[in-house]
mmCIF file of C-alpha atoms in Angstrom:
data_model
loop_
_atom_site.group_PDB
_atom_site.id
_atom_site.type_symbol
_atom_site.label_atom_id
_atom_site.label_comp_id
_atom_site.label_asym_id
_atom_site.label_seq_id
_atom_site.Cartn_x
_atom_site.Cartn_y
_atom_site.Cartn_z
ATOM 1 C CA UNK A 1 -82.889 -72.214 54.696
ATOM 2 C CA UNK A 2 -83.285 -74.691 51.858
ATOM 3 C CA UNK A 3 -81.163 -77.814 51.795
ATOM 4 C CA UNK A 4 -78.340 -77.864 49.263
ATOM 5 C CA UNK A 5 -78.473 -80.681 46.729
ATOM 6 C CA UNK A 6 -75.261 -81.567 44.951
ATOM 7 C CA UNK A 7 -75.576 -83.122 41.545
ATOM 8 C CA UNK A 8 -73.034 -85.724 40.685
ATOM 9 C CA UNK A 9 -70.559 -84.948 37.913
ATOM 10 C CA UNK A 10 -72.351 -87.272 35.438
ATOM 11 C CA UNK A 11 -75.930 -86.148 36.008
ATOM 12 C CA UNK A 12 -75.702 -82.757 34.262
ATOM 13 C CA UNK A 13 -74.016 -84.092 31.053
ATOM 14 C CA UNK A 14 -76.592 -86.885 30.872
ATOM 15 C CA UNK A 15 -79.431 -84.355 31.116
ATOM 16 C CA UNK A 16 -77.897 -82.200 28.398
ATOM 17 C CA UNK A 17 -77.599 -85.186 26.067
ATOM 18 C CA UNK A 18 -81.230 -86.181 26.676
ATOM 19 C CA UNK A 19 -82.681 -82.742 25.880
ATOM 20 C CA UNK A 20 -82.531 -83.039 22.049
ATOM 21 C CA UNK A 21 -84.574 -86.237 22.251
ATOM 22 C CA UNK A 22 -87.398 -84.398 24.031
ATOM 23 C CA UNK A 23 -90.091 -82.816 21.910
ATOM 24 C CA UNK A 24 -91.157 -79.267 22.590
ATOM 25 C CA UNK A 25 -94.548 -80.017 21.091
ATOM 26 C CA UNK A 26 -94.343 -77.302 18.422
ATOM 27 C CA UNK A 27 -93.572 -79.630 15.495
ATOM 28 C CA UNK A 28 -96.399 -79.824 12.927
ATOM 29 C CA UNK A 29 -98.573 -82.888 13.320
ATOM 30 C CA UNK A 30 -98.751 -85.377 10.459
ATOM 31 C CA UNK A 31 -102.255 -84.888 9.003
ATOM 32 C CA UNK A 32 -102.379 -88.310 7.349
ATOM 33 C CA UNK A 33 -104.011 -91.118 9.304
ATOM 34 C CA UNK A 34 -101.848 -94.072 10.286
ATOM 35 C CA UNK A 35 -101.790 -96.932 7.760
ATOM 36 C CA UNK A 36 -104.409 -99.597 8.235
ATOM 37 C CA UNK A 37 -102.870 -102.984 8.844
ATOM 38 C CA UNK A 38 -105.076 -105.951 8.122
ATOM 39 C CA UNK A 39 -104.587 -109.212 9.915
ATOM 40 C CA UNK A 40 -106.389 -110.987 7.088
ATOM 41 C CA UNK A 41 -104.187 -112.481 4.364
ATOM 42 C CA UNK A 42 -104.773 -111.279 0.814
ATOM 43 C CA UNK A 43 -107.013 -113.647 -1.124
ATOM 44 C CA UNK A 44 -105.215 -116.092 -3.377
ATOM 45 C CA UNK A 45 -105.378 -115.153 -7.056
ATOM 46 C CA UNK A 46 -108.002 -117.016 -9.050
ATOM 47 C CA UNK A 47 -106.697 -119.421 -11.679
ATOM 48 C CA UNK A 48 -107.428 -118.585 -15.303
ATOM 49 C CA UNK A 49 -110.726 -119.761 -16.698
ATOM 50 C CA UNK A 50 -111.625 -120.874 -20.218
ATOM 51 C CA UNK A 51 -111.659 -117.319 -21.657
ATOM 52 C CA UNK A 52 -108.114 -116.555 -20.457
ATOM 53 C CA UNK A 53 -106.748 -119.985 -21.373
ATOM 54 C CA UNK A 54 -108.181 -119.716 -24.908
ATOM 55 C CA UNK A 55 -106.257 -116.483 -25.425
ATOM 56 C CA UNK A 56 -102.877 -117.924 -24.356
ATOM 57 C CA UNK A 57 -103.321 -121.474 -25.749
ATOM 58 C CA UNK A 58 -101.393 -123.732 -25.959
ATOM 59 C CA UNK A 59 -99.802 -122.336 -22.770
ATOM 60 C CA UNK A 60 -100.962 -123.856 -19.501
ATOM 61 C CA UNK A 61 -99.442 -124.120 -16.032
ATOM 62 C CA UNK A 62 -96.424 -126.414 -16.334
ATOM 63 C CA UNK A 63 -95.706 -125.630 -20.000
ATOM 64 C CA UNK A 64 -92.631 -123.759 -21.215
ATOM 65 C CA UNK A 65 -92.332 -120.260 -22.682
ATOM 66 C CA UNK A 66 -88.916 -119.485 -24.188
ATOM 67 C CA UNK A 67 -87.002 -121.547 -21.602
ATOM 68 C CA UNK A 68 -89.095 -120.466 -18.583
ATOM 69 C CA UNK A 69 -91.684 -122.698 -16.910
ATOM 70 C CA UNK A 70 -95.189 -121.246 -16.818
ATOM 71 C CA UNK A 71 -95.855 -121.526 -13.096
ATOM 72 C CA UNK A 72 -99.280 -119.889 -13.006
ATOM 73 C CA UNK A 73 -101.892 -118.339 -15.290
ATOM 74 C CA UNK A 74 -104.278 -116.138 -13.339
ATOM 75 C CA UNK A 75 -107.772 -114.929 -14.133
ATOM 76 C CA UNK A 76 -108.220 -111.299 -15.129
ATOM 77 C CA UNK A 77 -107.938 -109.169 -12.007
ATOM 78 C CA UNK A 78 -107.918 -105.368 -11.973
ATOM 79 C CA UNK A 79 -108.229 -105.500 -15.769
ATOM 80 C CA UNK A 80 -105.102 -107.613 -16.350
ATOM 81 C CA UNK A 81 -104.439 -111.274 -17.210
ATOM 82 C CA UNK A 82 -101.258 -112.462 -15.462
ATOM 83 C CA UNK A 83 -98.806 -115.251 -16.253
ATOM 84 C CA UNK A 84 -96.026 -116.084 -13.785
ATOM 85 C CA UNK A 85 -92.947 -117.704 -15.319
ATOM 86 C CA UNK A 86 -89.948 -119.141 -13.458
ATOM 87 C CA UNK A 87 -86.464 -120.384 -14.258
ATOM 88 C CA UNK A 88 -84.169 -121.355 -11.401
ATOM 89 C CA UNK A 89 -84.525 -118.410 -8.976
ATOM 90 C CA UNK A 90 -85.735 -115.944 -11.594
ATOM 91 C CA UNK A 91 -89.410 -114.933 -11.738
ATOM 92 C CA UNK A 92 -91.031 -112.979 -14.547
ATOM 93 C CA UNK A 93 -94.616 -111.779 -14.302
ATOM 94 C CA UNK A 94 -96.267 -111.074 -17.663
ATOM 95 C CA UNK A 95 -99.312 -108.805 -17.647
ATOM 96 C CA UNK A 96 -101.665 -108.821 -20.623
ATOM 97 C CA UNK A 97 -104.031 -105.870 -21.013
ATOM 98 C CA UNK A 98 -105.742 -103.936 -23.770
ATOM 99 C CA UNK A 99 -103.637 -101.453 -25.718
ATOM 100 C CA UNK A 100 -104.266 -97.854 -24.660
ATOM 101 C CA UNK A 101 -103.202 -94.852 -26.741
ATOM 102 C CA UNK A 102 -102.598 -92.779 -23.622
ATOM 103 C CA UNK A 103 -101.051 -95.557 -21.520
ATOM 104 C CA UNK A 104 -97.439 -96.606 -20.977
ATOM 105 C CA UNK A 105 -95.553 -98.075 -23.932
ATOM 106 C CA UNK A 106 -95.517 -101.867 -23.660
ATOM 107 C CA UNK A 107 -92.442 -103.937 -24.522
ATOM 108 C CA UNK A 108 -94.620 -106.111 -26.777
ATOM 109 C CA UNK A 109 -97.933 -105.729 -28.615
ATOM 110 C CA UNK A 110 -100.142 -108.338 -30.276
ATOM 111 C CA UNK A 111 -103.112 -106.778 -32.073
ATOM 112 C CA UNK A 112 -105.304 -105.207 -29.391
ATOM 113 C CA UNK A 113 -103.197 -106.595 -26.531
ATOM 114 C CA UNK A 114 -100.266 -104.991 -24.721
ATOM 115 C CA UNK A 115 -97.834 -107.208 -22.805
ATOM 116 C CA UNK A 116 -95.897 -105.800 -19.860
ATOM 117 C CA UNK A 117 -93.519 -107.561 -17.492
ATOM 118 C CA UNK A 118 -91.913 -107.318 -14.087
ATOM 119 C CA UNK A 119 -88.855 -109.404 -13.261
ATOM 120 C CA UNK A 120 -87.194 -110.467 -10.029
ATOM 121 C CA UNK A 121 -83.866 -112.264 -9.915
ATOM 122 C CA UNK A 122 -83.674 -112.017 -13.678
ATOM 123 C CA UNK A 123 -82.157 -109.822 -16.340
ATOM 124 C CA UNK A 124 -84.722 -107.333 -17.727
ATOM 125 C CA UNK A 125 -83.876 -108.713 -21.169
ATOM 126 C CA UNK A 126 -85.542 -111.975 -20.072
ATOM 127 C CA UNK A 127 -88.769 -110.109 -19.327
ATOM 128 C CA UNK A 128 -88.758 -108.373 -22.676
ATOM 129 C CA UNK A 129 -87.960 -111.629 -24.497
ATOM 130 C CA UNK A 130 -90.803 -113.454 -22.709
ATOM 131 C CA UNK A 131 -93.226 -110.591 -23.439
ATOM 132 C CA UNK A 132 -92.397 -110.876 -27.149
ATOM 133 C CA UNK A 133 -92.739 -114.673 -27.060
ATOM 134 C CA UNK A 134 -96.169 -114.319 -25.455
ATOM 135 C CA UNK A 135 -97.137 -111.695 -28.065
ATOM 136 C CA UNK A 136 -96.315 -114.221 -30.806
ATOM 137 C CA UNK A 137 -98.742 -116.679 -29.180
ATOM 138 C CA UNK A 138 -101.499 -114.072 -28.780
ATOM 139 C CA UNK A 139 -101.200 -113.119 -32.459
ATOM 140 C CA UNK A 140 -102.296 -116.656 -33.363
ATOM 141 C CA UNK A 141 -105.701 -116.028 -31.714
ATOM 142 C CA UNK A 142 -107.162 -112.907 -33.370
ATOM 143 C CA UNK A 143 -110.718 -114.290 -33.204
ATOM 144 C CA UNK A 144 -110.674 -115.187 -29.495
ATOM 145 C CA UNK A 145 -112.931 -112.763 -27.587
ATOM 146 C CA UNK A 146 -111.360 -110.411 -25.056
ATOM 147 C CA UNK A 147 -111.571 -112.076 -21.623
ATOM 148 C CA UNK A 148 -114.271 -110.517 -19.419
ATOM 149 C CA UNK A 149 -113.010 -107.686 -17.233
ATOM 150 C CA UNK A 150 -109.848 -106.987 -19.242
ATOM 151 C CA UNK A 151 -108.999 -103.280 -19.531
ATOM 152 C CA UNK A 152 -105.941 -101.181 -20.281
ATOM 153 C CA UNK A 153 -102.861 -101.456 -18.074
ATOM 154 C CA UNK A 154 -102.391 -99.133 -15.107
ATOM 155 C CA UNK A 155 -98.922 -99.525 -13.537
ATOM 156 C CA UNK A 156 -98.832 -100.329 -9.836
ATOM 157 C CA UNK A 157 -96.143 -101.846 -7.609
ATOM 158 C CA UNK A 158 -96.759 -105.611 -7.699
ATOM 159 C CA UNK A 159 -95.030 -108.296 -5.710
ATOM 160 C CA UNK A 160 -94.227 -111.357 -7.666
#
């Protein structure tokens, strides 16, 4: 005869509660590979060179654009020239690219250049105002050659 095992009054409810957490193994597997996490920090953006600075002159890091300090002017990367402007805790990133007929509508245009913005800690109206202020500066330089590598704008999520 087999020995009789008595389960305590709490064991059975605990087992019943744990069952939904167990997998039966029939759920479809996720076909996408896990994300690759790099331990290497992203390279620092390159500062603007003479071609980029000629286009946005007289702006330079430390100057002012419509009440915002120009914190950084970056070399063309992924087809776009970037200016980072700050005021108190607000940051506005201005992206200058070539106008594209089939691309997104920019908030400001200066000749062959489209100016886009992204803003953090700021009213979107600030971004649009700064884009238009930058367009007014670009319009003063119609003879400055397009900086090497500049292309049309392709929207992507960008941290400021």
